[in-house]
């Protein structure tokens, strides 16, 4: 079972920036060959996939964050990042990461989730 530890959340004003990190306990080989996804869940809403990155660093974003968020990965550190700029109140949510095949990441069908990190954007 891969352990995931998200960090970097906090309280920020509208227009501010945060950088989230997700450290995975998988072996470097497994991590580097896996897709990674950042998800978020706001109160009363379903969890949604915000950004994903494949093993060859191909990225994809939900329309609401395009041009503002950037996902990246450092395989040497088994870590994936989410740089969030121009934050809006609607970005307020608990942010989670997860890892697996690209199809798993797209579907978000994971049994295990980390504790997440809270992002709160105040207006």
mmCIF file of N, CA, C and O in Angstrom, residues 6-101:
data_model
loop_
_atom_site.group_PDB
_atom_site.id
_atom_site.type_symbol
_atom_site.label_atom_id
_atom_site.label_comp_id
_atom_site.label_asym_id
_atom_site.label_seq_id
_atom_site.Cartn_x
_atom_site.Cartn_y
_atom_site.Cartn_z
ATOM 1 N N UNK A 6 0.160 14.609 1.979
ATOM 2 C CA UNK A 6 -0.022 15.913 1.356
ATOM 3 C C UNK A 6 0.336 17.014 2.345
ATOM 4 O O UNK A 6 0.074 16.887 3.534
ATOM 5 N N UNK A 7 0.890 18.103 1.824
ATOM 6 C CA UNK A 7 1.239 19.235 2.681
ATOM 7 C C UNK A 7 1.239 20.515 1.851
ATOM 8 O O UNK A 7 1.168 20.471 0.618
ATOM 9 N N UNK A 8 1.317 21.640 2.546
ATOM 10 C CA UNK A 8 1.442 22.923 1.872
ATOM 11 C C UNK A 8 0.188 23.766 1.836
ATOM 12 O O UNK A 8 0.207 24.901 1.353
ATOM 13 N N UNK A 9 -0.916 23.226 2.339
ATOM 14 C CA UNK A 9 -2.145 24.000 2.350
ATOM 15 C C UNK A 9 -2.084 25.123 3.375
ATOM 16 O O UNK A 9 -1.129 25.256 4.134
ATOM 17 N N UNK A 10 -3.129 25.942 3.378
ATOM 18 C CA UNK A 10 -3.196 27.031 4.335
ATOM 19 C C UNK A 10 -4.275 28.020 3.972
ATOM 20 O O UNK A 10 -5.104 27.768 3.089
ATOM 21 N N UNK A 11 -4.234 29.143 4.655
ATOM 22 C CA UNK A 11 -5.186 30.231 4.433
ATOM 23 C C UNK A 11 -4.490 31.305 3.597
ATOM 24 O O UNK A 11 -3.398 31.758 3.953
ATOM 25 N N UNK A 12 -5.123 31.695 2.506
ATOM 26 C CA UNK A 12 -4.534 32.681 1.615
ATOM 27 C C UNK A 12 -5.633 33.605 1.101
ATOM 28 O O UNK A 12 -6.797 33.212 1.018
ATOM 29 N N UNK A 13 -5.260 34.817 0.776
ATOM 30 C CA UNK A 13 -6.236 35.767 0.245
ATOM 31 C C UNK A 13 -6.444 35.546 -1.247
ATOM 32 O O UNK A 13 -5.605 34.944 -1.936
ATOM 33 N N UNK A 14 -7.557 36.054 -1.729
ATOM 34 C CA UNK A 14 -7.843 35.979 -3.161
ATOM 35 C C UNK A 14 -6.666 36.544 -3.946
ATOM 36 O O UNK A 14 -6.117 37.588 -3.599
ATOM 37 N N UNK A 15 -6.291 35.806 -4.993
ATOM 38 C CA UNK A 15 -5.167 36.224 -5.815
ATOM 39 C C UNK A 15 -3.825 35.710 -5.359
ATOM 40 O O UNK A 15 -2.821 35.861 -6.073
ATOM 41 N N UNK A 16 -3.809 35.090 -4.199
ATOM 42 C CA UNK A 16 -2.558 34.577 -3.661
ATOM 43 C C UNK A 16 -2.149 33.251 -4.266
ATOM 44 O O UNK A 16 -2.826 32.717 -5.169
ATOM 45 N N UNK A 17 -1.058 32.711 -3.761
ATOM 46 C CA UNK A 17 -0.495 31.462 -4.290
ATOM 47 C C UNK A 17 -0.153 30.499 -3.165
ATOM 48 O O UNK A 17 0.140 30.916 -2.041
ATOM 49 N N UNK A 18 -0.211 29.228 -3.495
ATOM 50 C CA UNK A 18 0.238 28.166 -2.609
ATOM 51 C C UNK A 18 0.885 27.077 -3.456
ATOM 52 O O UNK A 18 0.525 26.889 -4.625
ATOM 53 N N UNK A 19 1.788 26.353 -2.833
ATOM 54 C CA UNK A 19 2.399 25.199 -3.503
ATOM 55 C C UNK A 19 2.166 23.972 -2.633
ATOM 56 O O UNK A 19 2.670 23.888 -1.513
ATOM 57 N N UNK A 20 1.411 23.033 -3.157
ATOM 58 C CA UNK A 20 1.144 21.790 -2.448
ATOM 59 C C UNK A 20 2.169 20.736 -2.837
ATOM 60 O O UNK A 20 2.641 20.714 -3.984
ATOM 61 N N UNK A 21 2.466 19.876 -1.878
ATOM 62 C CA UNK A 21 3.382 18.757 -2.127
ATOM 63 C C UNK A 21 2.708 17.463 -1.719
ATOM 64 O O UNK A 21 1.900 17.431 -0.791
ATOM 65 N N UNK A 22 3.067 16.411 -2.400
ATOM 66 C CA UNK A 22 2.564 15.083 -2.068
ATOM 67 C C UNK A 22 3.733 14.115 -2.162
ATOM 68 O O UNK A 22 4.275 13.904 -3.244
ATOM 69 N N UNK A 23 4.087 13.543 -1.031
ATOM 70 C CA UNK A 23 5.175 12.574 -0.984
ATOM 71 C C UNK A 23 4.594 11.169 -0.935
ATOM 72 O O UNK A 23 3.702 10.881 -0.127
ATOM 73 N N UNK A 24 5.097 10.314 -1.809
ATOM 74 C CA UNK A 24 4.603 8.939 -1.885
ATOM 75 C C UNK A 24 5.673 7.979 -1.392
ATOM 76 O O UNK A 24 6.860 8.160 -1.658
ATOM 77 N N UNK A 25 5.234 6.941 -0.692
ATOM 78 C CA UNK A 25 6.181 6.004 -0.092
ATOM 79 C C UNK A 25 6.574 4.865 -1.023
ATOM 80 O O UNK A 25 7.295 3.970 -0.611
ATOM 81 N N UNK A 26 6.100 4.900 -2.250
ATOM 82 C CA UNK A 26 6.396 3.836 -3.205
ATOM 83 C C UNK A 26 7.875 3.831 -3.567
ATOM 84 O O UNK A 26 8.579 4.816 -3.354
ATOM 85 N N UNK A 27 8.315 2.708 -4.143
ATOM 86 C CA UNK A 27 9.681 2.675 -4.642
ATOM 87 C C UNK A 27 9.814 3.673 -5.778
ATOM 88 O O UNK A 27 8.828 4.043 -6.427
ATOM 89 N N UNK A 28 11.028 4.111 -6.021
ATOM 90 C CA UNK A 28 11.252 5.109 -7.055
ATOM 91 C C UNK A 28 10.815 4.568 -8.426
ATOM 92 O O UNK A 28 10.254 5.317 -9.233
ATOM 93 N N UNK A 29 11.018 3.304 -8.659
ATOM 94 C CA UNK A 29 10.631 2.710 -9.943
ATOM 95 C C UNK A 29 9.113 2.735 -10.118
ATOM 96 O O UNK A 29 8.609 3.114 -11.181
ATOM 97 N N UNK A 30 8.408 2.328 -9.069
ATOM 98 C CA UNK A 30 6.947 2.332 -9.154
ATOM 99 C C UNK A 30 6.435 3.754 -9.318
ATOM 100 O O UNK A 30 5.574 4.034 -10.151
ATOM 101 N N UNK A 31 6.969 4.675 -8.519
ATOM 102 C CA UNK A 31 6.507 6.059 -8.579
ATOM 103 C C UNK A 31 6.729 6.641 -9.970
ATOM 104 O O UNK A 31 5.826 7.259 -10.542
ATOM 105 N N UNK A 32 7.908 6.466 -10.507
ATOM 106 C CA UNK A 32 8.237 7.102 -11.779
ATOM 107 C C UNK A 32 7.408 6.538 -12.937
ATOM 108 O O UNK A 32 7.244 7.204 -13.957
ATOM 109 N N UNK A 33 6.880 5.341 -12.784
ATOM 110 C CA UNK A 33 6.077 4.724 -13.834
ATOM 111 C C UNK A 33 4.574 4.868 -13.613
ATOM 112 O O UNK A 33 3.790 4.299 -14.371
ATOM 113 N N UNK A 34 4.202 5.621 -12.611
ATOM 114 C CA UNK A 34 2.786 5.798 -12.278
ATOM 115 C C UNK A 34 2.295 7.190 -12.641
ATOM 116 O O UNK A 34 3.056 8.150 -12.625
ATOM 117 N N UNK A 35 1.023 7.259 -12.947
ATOM 118 C CA UNK A 35 0.391 8.568 -13.102
ATOM 119 C C UNK A 35 0.071 9.115 -11.710
ATOM 120 O O UNK A 35 -0.088 8.359 -10.755
ATOM 121 N N UNK A 36 -0.007 10.428 -11.615
ATOM 122 C CA UNK A 36 -0.325 11.083 -10.345
ATOM 123 C C UNK A 36 -1.460 12.064 -10.580
ATOM 124 O O UNK A 36 -1.535 12.698 -11.636
ATOM 125 N N UNK A 37 -2.286 12.212 -9.587
ATOM 126 C CA UNK A 37 -3.382 13.161 -9.703
ATOM 127 C C UNK A 37 -3.548 13.978 -8.445
ATOM 128 O O UNK A 37 -3.304 13.481 -7.345
ATOM 129 N N UNK A 38 -3.958 15.215 -8.609
ATOM 130 C CA UNK A 38 -4.389 16.066 -7.495
ATOM 131 C C UNK A 38 -5.903 16.210 -7.598
ATOM 132 O O UNK A 38 -6.446 16.511 -8.668
ATOM 133 N N UNK A 39 -6.548 16.016 -6.469
ATOM 134 C CA UNK A 39 -7.998 16.095 -6.372
ATOM 135 C C UNK A 39 -8.374 17.109 -5.304
ATOM 136 O O UNK A 39 -7.554 17.451 -4.453
ATOM 137 N N UNK A 40 -9.608 17.534 -5.324
ATOM 138 C CA UNK A 40 -10.082 18.396 -4.245
ATOM 139 C C UNK A 40 -11.539 18.079 -3.946
ATOM 140 O O UNK A 40 -12.292 17.623 -4.815
ATOM 141 N N UNK A 41 -11.886 18.328 -2.696
ATOM 142 C CA UNK A 41 -13.266 18.121 -2.262
ATOM 143 C C UNK A 41 -13.688 19.277 -1.383
ATOM 144 O O UNK A 41 -13.122 19.489 -0.304
ATOM 145 N N UNK A 42 -14.653 20.016 -1.870
ATOM 146 C CA UNK A 42 -15.217 21.121 -1.106
ATOM 147 C C UNK A 42 -16.392 20.600 -0.285
ATOM 148 O O UNK A 42 -16.990 19.576 -0.623
ATOM 149 N N UNK A 43 -16.738 21.283 0.790
ATOM 150 C CA UNK A 43 -17.861 20.836 1.631
ATOM 151 C C UNK A 43 -19.141 20.650 0.834
ATOM 152 O O UNK A 43 -19.536 21.522 0.063
ATOM 153 N N UNK A 44 -19.753 19.486 0.986
ATOM 154 C CA UNK A 44 -21.013 19.209 0.307
ATOM 155 C C UNK A 44 -20.882 18.856 -1.159
ATOM 156 O O UNK A 44 -21.892 18.692 -1.852
ATOM 157 N N UNK A 45 -19.646 18.733 -1.634
ATOM 158 C CA UNK A 45 -19.435 18.423 -3.044
ATOM 159 C C UNK A 45 -18.646 17.132 -3.199
ATOM 160 O O UNK A 45 -17.970 16.685 -2.269
ATOM 161 N N UNK A 46 -18.737 16.562 -4.384
ATOM 162 C CA UNK A 46 -17.973 15.361 -4.666
ATOM 163 C C UNK A 46 -16.510 15.710 -4.926
ATOM 164 O O UNK A 46 -16.182 16.838 -5.335
ATOM 165 N N UNK A 47 -15.658 14.751 -4.675
ATOM 166 C CA UNK A 47 -14.251 14.928 -4.970
ATOM 167 C C UNK A 47 -14.070 15.032 -6.491
ATOM 168 O O UNK A 47 -14.680 14.276 -7.240
ATOM 169 N N UNK A 48 -13.235 15.971 -6.926
ATOM 170 C CA UNK A 48 -12.997 16.129 -8.351
ATOM 171 C C UNK A 48 -11.504 16.112 -8.644
ATOM 172 O O UNK A 48 -10.685 16.555 -7.836
ATOM 173 N N UNK A 49 -11.183 15.586 -9.812
ATOM 174 C CA UNK A 49 -9.802 15.577 -10.279
ATOM 175 C C UNK A 49 -9.462 16.969 -10.807
ATOM 176 O O UNK A 49 -10.127 17.472 -11.706
ATOM 177 N N UNK A 50 -8.431 17.558 -10.251
ATOM 178 C CA UNK A 50 -8.049 18.914 -10.612
ATOM 179 C C UNK A 50 -6.946 18.911 -11.677
ATOM 180 O O UNK A 50 -6.985 19.682 -12.631
ATOM 181 N N UNK A 51 -5.967 18.042 -11.476
ATOM 182 C CA UNK A 51 -4.828 17.992 -12.396
ATOM 183 C C UNK A 51 -4.233 16.594 -12.357
ATOM 184 O O UNK A 51 -4.286 15.928 -11.324
ATOM 185 N N UNK A 52 -3.670 16.186 -13.455
ATOM 186 C CA UNK A 52 -3.012 14.890 -13.498
ATOM 187 C C UNK A 52 -1.730 15.005 -14.308
ATOM 188 O O UNK A 52 -1.592 15.878 -15.180
ATOM 189 N N UNK A 53 -0.801 14.087 -14.023
ATOM 190 C CA UNK A 53 0.465 14.055 -14.743
ATOM 191 C C UNK A 53 0.843 12.591 -14.943
ATOM 192 O O UNK A 53 0.743 11.786 -14.026
ATOM 193 N N UNK A 54 1.255 12.268 -16.141
ATOM 194 C CA UNK A 54 1.615 10.891 -16.453
ATOM 195 C C UNK A 54 3.095 10.652 -16.162
ATOM 196 O O UNK A 54 3.830 11.572 -15.780
ATOM 197 N N UNK A 55 3.509 9.417 -16.384
ATOM 198 C CA UNK A 55 4.906 9.070 -16.145
ATOM 199 C C UNK A 55 5.838 9.817 -17.097
ATOM 200 O O UNK A 55 7.000 10.060 -16.752
ATOM 201 N N UNK A 56 5.334 10.205 -18.261
ATOM 202 C CA UNK A 56 6.173 10.958 -19.201
ATOM 203 C C UNK A 56 5.909 12.463 -19.112
ATOM 204 O O UNK A 56 6.217 13.213 -20.040
ATOM 205 N N UNK A 57 5.313 12.879 -17.993
ATOM 206 C CA UNK A 57 5.128 14.294 -17.649
ATOM 207 C C UNK A 57 4.082 15.003 -18.500
ATOM 208 O O UNK A 57 4.043 16.236 -18.525
ATOM 209 N N UNK A 58 3.219 14.252 -19.139
ATOM 210 C CA UNK A 58 2.092 14.864 -19.829
ATOM 211 C C UNK A 58 1.069 15.301 -18.785
ATOM 212 O O UNK A 58 0.773 14.547 -17.851
ATOM 213 N N UNK A 59 0.535 16.507 -18.940
ATOM 214 C CA UNK A 59 -0.361 17.045 -17.925
ATOM 215 C C UNK A 59 -1.744 17.350 -18.492
ATOM 216 O O UNK A 59 -1.922 17.538 -19.698
ATOM 217 N N UNK A 60 -2.697 17.410 -17.583
ATOM 218 C CA UNK A 60 -4.067 17.744 -17.948
ATOM 219 C C UNK A 60 -4.730 18.404 -16.757
ATOM 220 O O UNK A 60 -4.457 18.031 -15.608
ATOM 221 N N UNK A 61 -5.610 19.387 -17.032
ATOM 222 C CA UNK A 61 -6.239 20.151 -15.966
ATOM 223 C C UNK A 61 -7.741 20.279 -16.196
ATOM 224 O O UNK A 61 -8.211 20.322 -17.337
ATOM 225 N N UNK A 62 -8.461 20.390 -15.102
ATOM 226 C CA UNK A 62 -9.874 20.715 -15.206
ATOM 227 C C UNK A 62 -9.969 22.173 -15.668
ATOM 228 O O UNK A 62 -9.085 22.997 -15.374
ATOM 229 N N UNK A 63 -11.001 22.489 -16.414
ATOM 230 C CA UNK A 63 -11.095 23.814 -17.036
ATOM 231 C C UNK A 63 -10.996 24.957 -16.027
ATOM 232 O O UNK A 63 -10.405 25.996 -16.309
ATOM 233 N N UNK A 64 -11.534 24.762 -14.843
ATOM 234 C CA UNK A 64 -11.601 25.849 -13.866
ATOM 235 C C UNK A 64 -10.236 26.276 -13.332
ATOM 236 O O UNK A 64 -10.124 27.348 -12.726
ATOM 237 N N UNK A 65 -9.199 25.462 -13.538
ATOM 238 C CA UNK A 65 -7.875 25.816 -13.016
ATOM 239 C C UNK A 65 -6.842 26.021 -14.111
ATOM 240 O O UNK A 65 -5.697 26.374 -13.819
ATOM 241 N N UNK A 66 -7.231 25.826 -15.347
ATOM 242 C CA UNK A 66 -6.285 25.994 -16.454
ATOM 243 C C UNK A 66 -5.708 27.400 -16.465
ATOM 244 O O UNK A 66 -6.437 28.377 -16.312
ATOM 245 N N UNK A 67 -4.404 27.480 -16.624
ATOM 246 C CA UNK A 67 -3.729 28.765 -16.639
ATOM 247 C C UNK A 67 -3.392 29.295 -15.258
ATOM 248 O O UNK A 67 -2.669 30.284 -15.135
ATOM 249 N N UNK A 68 -3.897 28.653 -14.208
ATOM 250 C CA UNK A 68 -3.628 29.099 -12.838
ATOM 251 C C UNK A 68 -2.842 28.057 -12.042
ATOM 252 O O UNK A 68 -2.024 28.422 -11.197
ATOM 253 N N UNK A 69 -3.119 26.793 -12.284
ATOM 254 C CA UNK A 69 -2.468 25.707 -11.538
ATOM 255 C C UNK A 69 -1.471 24.994 -12.439
ATOM 256 O O UNK A 69 -1.697 24.850 -13.655
ATOM 257 N N UNK A 70 -0.395 24.510 -11.843
ATOM 258 C CA UNK A 70 0.603 23.726 -12.566
ATOM 259 C C UNK A 70 0.987 22.503 -11.749
ATOM 260 O O UNK A 70 1.405 22.648 -10.592
ATOM 261 N N UNK A 71 0.842 21.333 -12.342
ATOM 262 C CA UNK A 71 1.256 20.096 -11.685
ATOM 263 C C UNK A 71 2.631 19.708 -12.208
ATOM 264 O O UNK A 71 2.929 19.875 -13.402
ATOM 265 N N UNK A 72 3.463 19.216 -11.314
ATOM 266 C CA UNK A 72 4.794 18.754 -11.713
ATOM 267 C C UNK A 72 5.201 17.604 -10.804
ATOM 268 O O UNK A 72 4.573 17.377 -9.768
ATOM 269 N N UNK A 73 6.236 16.908 -11.195
ATOM 270 C CA UNK A 73 6.688 15.775 -10.388
ATOM 271 C C UNK A 73 8.208 15.734 -10.357
ATOM 272 O O UNK A 73 8.870 16.131 -11.319
ATOM 273 N N UNK A 74 8.706 15.248 -9.240
ATOM 274 C CA UNK A 74 10.140 15.026 -9.073
ATOM 275 C C UNK A 74 10.308 13.555 -8.714
ATOM 276 O O UNK A 74 10.115 13.163 -7.561
ATOM 277 N N UNK A 75 10.654 12.753 -9.697
ATOM 278 C CA UNK A 75 10.744 11.312 -9.461
ATOM 279 C C UNK A 75 11.889 10.952 -8.514
ATOM 280 O O UNK A 75 11.839 9.936 -7.831
ATOM 281 N N UNK A 76 12.912 11.778 -8.466
ATOM 282 C CA UNK A 76 14.022 11.504 -7.552
ATOM 283 C C UNK A 76 13.589 11.634 -6.096
ATOM 284 O O UNK A 76 14.185 11.030 -5.208
ATOM 285 N N UNK A 77 12.538 12.430 -5.859
ATOM 286 C CA UNK A 77 12.035 12.652 -4.506
ATOM 287 C C UNK A 77 10.709 11.964 -4.256
ATOM 288 O O UNK A 77 10.114 12.138 -3.185
ATOM 289 N N UNK A 78 10.207 11.216 -5.245
ATOM 290 C CA UNK A 78 8.891 10.573 -5.102
ATOM 291 C C UNK A 78 7.823 11.588 -4.698
ATOM 292 O O UNK A 78 6.978 11.310 -3.829
ATOM 293 N N UNK A 79 7.865 12.745 -5.304
ATOM 294 C CA UNK A 79 6.991 13.834 -4.893
ATOM 295 C C UNK A 79 6.323 14.471 -6.113
ATOM 296 O O UNK A 79 6.955 14.641 -7.160
ATOM 297 N N UNK A 80 5.056 14.812 -5.944
ATOM 298 C CA UNK A 80 4.328 15.560 -6.959
ATOM 299 C C UNK A 80 3.889 16.883 -6.339
ATOM 300 O O UNK A 80 3.592 16.950 -5.138
ATOM 301 N N UNK A 81 3.878 17.917 -7.136
ATOM 302 C CA UNK A 81 3.572 19.268 -6.658
ATOM 303 C C UNK A 81 2.364 19.832 -7.397
ATOM 304 O O UNK A 81 2.054 19.436 -8.522
ATOM 305 N N UNK A 82 1.717 20.778 -6.738
ATOM 306 C CA UNK A 82 0.662 21.542 -7.383
ATOM 307 C C UNK A 82 0.884 23.008 -7.039
ATOM 308 O O UNK A 82 0.669 23.420 -5.901
ATOM 309 N N UNK A 83 1.365 23.762 -8.010
ATOM 310 C CA UNK A 83 1.535 25.204 -7.843
ATOM 311 C C UNK A 83 0.212 25.868 -8.181
ATOM 312 O O UNK A 83 -0.296 25.702 -9.295
ATOM 313 N N UNK A 84 -0.324 26.603 -7.224
ATOM 314 C CA UNK A 84 -1.625 27.237 -7.402
ATOM 315 C C UNK A 84 -1.468 28.750 -7.320
ATOM 316 O O UNK A 84 -1.056 29.271 -6.282
ATOM 317 N N UNK A 85 -1.767 29.413 -8.405
ATOM 318 C CA UNK A 85 -1.677 30.872 -8.477
ATOM 319 C C UNK A 85 -3.066 31.462 -8.706
ATOM 320 O O UNK A 85 -4.006 30.764 -9.094
ATOM 321 N N UNK A 86 -3.170 32.765 -8.482
ATOM 322 C CA UNK A 86 -4.435 33.485 -8.703
ATOM 323 C C UNK A 86 -5.606 32.757 -8.049
ATOM 324 O O UNK A 86 -6.648 32.527 -8.680
ATOM 325 N N UNK A 87 -5.424 32.417 -6.803
ATOM 326 C CA UNK A 87 -6.440 31.618 -6.108
ATOM 327 C C UNK A 87 -7.735 32.380 -5.927
ATOM 328 O O UNK A 87 -7.747 33.611 -5.746
ATOM 329 N N UNK A 88 -8.817 31.621 -5.982
ATOM 330 C CA UNK A 88 -10.174 32.165 -5.870
ATOM 331 C C UNK A 88 -10.899 31.503 -4.707
ATOM 332 O O UNK A 88 -10.537 30.391 -4.319
ATOM 333 N N UNK A 89 -11.935 32.129 -4.185
ATOM 334 C CA UNK A 89 -12.692 31.497 -3.088
ATOM 335 C C UNK A 89 -13.210 30.112 -3.461
ATOM 336 O O UNK A 89 -13.262 29.229 -2.606
ATOM 337 N N UNK A 90 -13.571 29.902 -4.710
ATOM 338 C CA UNK A 90 -14.091 28.602 -5.134
ATOM 339 C C UNK A 90 -13.019 27.513 -5.180
ATOM 340 O O UNK A 90 -13.338 26.347 -5.388
ATOM 341 N N UNK A 91 -11.761 27.881 -4.978
ATOM 342 C CA UNK A 91 -10.688 26.880 -4.873
ATOM 343 C C UNK A 91 -10.609 26.301 -3.458
ATOM 344 O O UNK A 91 -9.853 25.358 -3.223
ATOM 345 N N UNK A 92 -11.358 26.865 -2.535
ATOM 346 C CA UNK A 92 -11.353 26.376 -1.161
ATOM 347 C C UNK A 92 -11.835 24.934 -1.110
ATOM 348 O O UNK A 92 -12.924 24.608 -1.600
ATOM 349 N N UNK A 93 -11.010 24.061 -0.547
ATOM 350 C CA UNK A 93 -11.320 22.630 -0.499
ATOM 351 C C UNK A 93 -10.196 21.915 0.241
ATOM 352 O O UNK A 93 -9.151 22.504 0.528
ATOM 353 N N UNK A 94 -10.429 20.645 0.523
ATOM 354 C CA UNK A 94 -9.340 19.763 0.955
ATOM 355 C C UNK A 94 -8.751 19.153 -0.316
ATOM 356 O O UNK A 94 -9.496 18.622 -1.150
ATOM 357 N N UNK A 95 -7.452 19.249 -0.432
ATOM 358 C CA UNK A 95 -6.762 18.747 -1.620
ATOM 359 C C UNK A 95 -6.060 17.424 -1.288
ATOM 360 O O UNK A 95 -5.388 17.305 -0.260
ATOM 361 N N UNK A 96 -6.232 16.464 -2.180
ATOM 362 C CA UNK A 96 -5.651 15.129 -2.029
ATOM 363 C C UNK A 96 -4.841 14.782 -3.271
ATOM 364 O O UNK A 96 -5.126 15.273 -4.370
ATOM 365 N N UNK A 97 -3.898 13.882 -3.095
ATOM 366 C CA UNK A 97 -3.212 13.327 -4.251
ATOM 367 C C UNK A 97 -3.428 11.820 -4.260
ATOM 368 O O UNK A 97 -3.844 11.228 -3.246
ATOM 369 N N UNK A 98 -3.181 11.231 -5.397
ATOM 370 C CA UNK A 98 -3.202 9.784 -5.476
ATOM 371 C C UNK A 98 -2.406 9.335 -6.688
ATOM 372 O O UNK A 98 -2.063 10.151 -7.567
ATOM 373 N N UNK A 99 -2.127 8.037 -6.726
ATOM 374 C CA UNK A 99 -1.239 7.505 -7.749
ATOM 375 C C UNK A 99 -1.709 6.150 -8.228
ATOM 376 O O UNK A 99 -2.271 5.370 -7.458
ATOM 377 N N UNK A 100 -1.489 5.877 -9.492
ATOM 378 C CA UNK A 100 -1.861 4.589 -10.050
ATOM 379 C C UNK A 100 -1.722 4.619 -11.557
ATOM 380 O O UNK A 100 -0.945 5.411 -12.102
ATOM 381 N N UNK A 101 -2.514 3.781 -12.208
ATOM 382 C CA UNK A 101 -2.542 3.850 -13.669
ATOM 383 C C UNK A 101 -3.252 5.134 -14.089
ATOM 384 O O UNK A 101 -3.971 5.753 -13.288
#
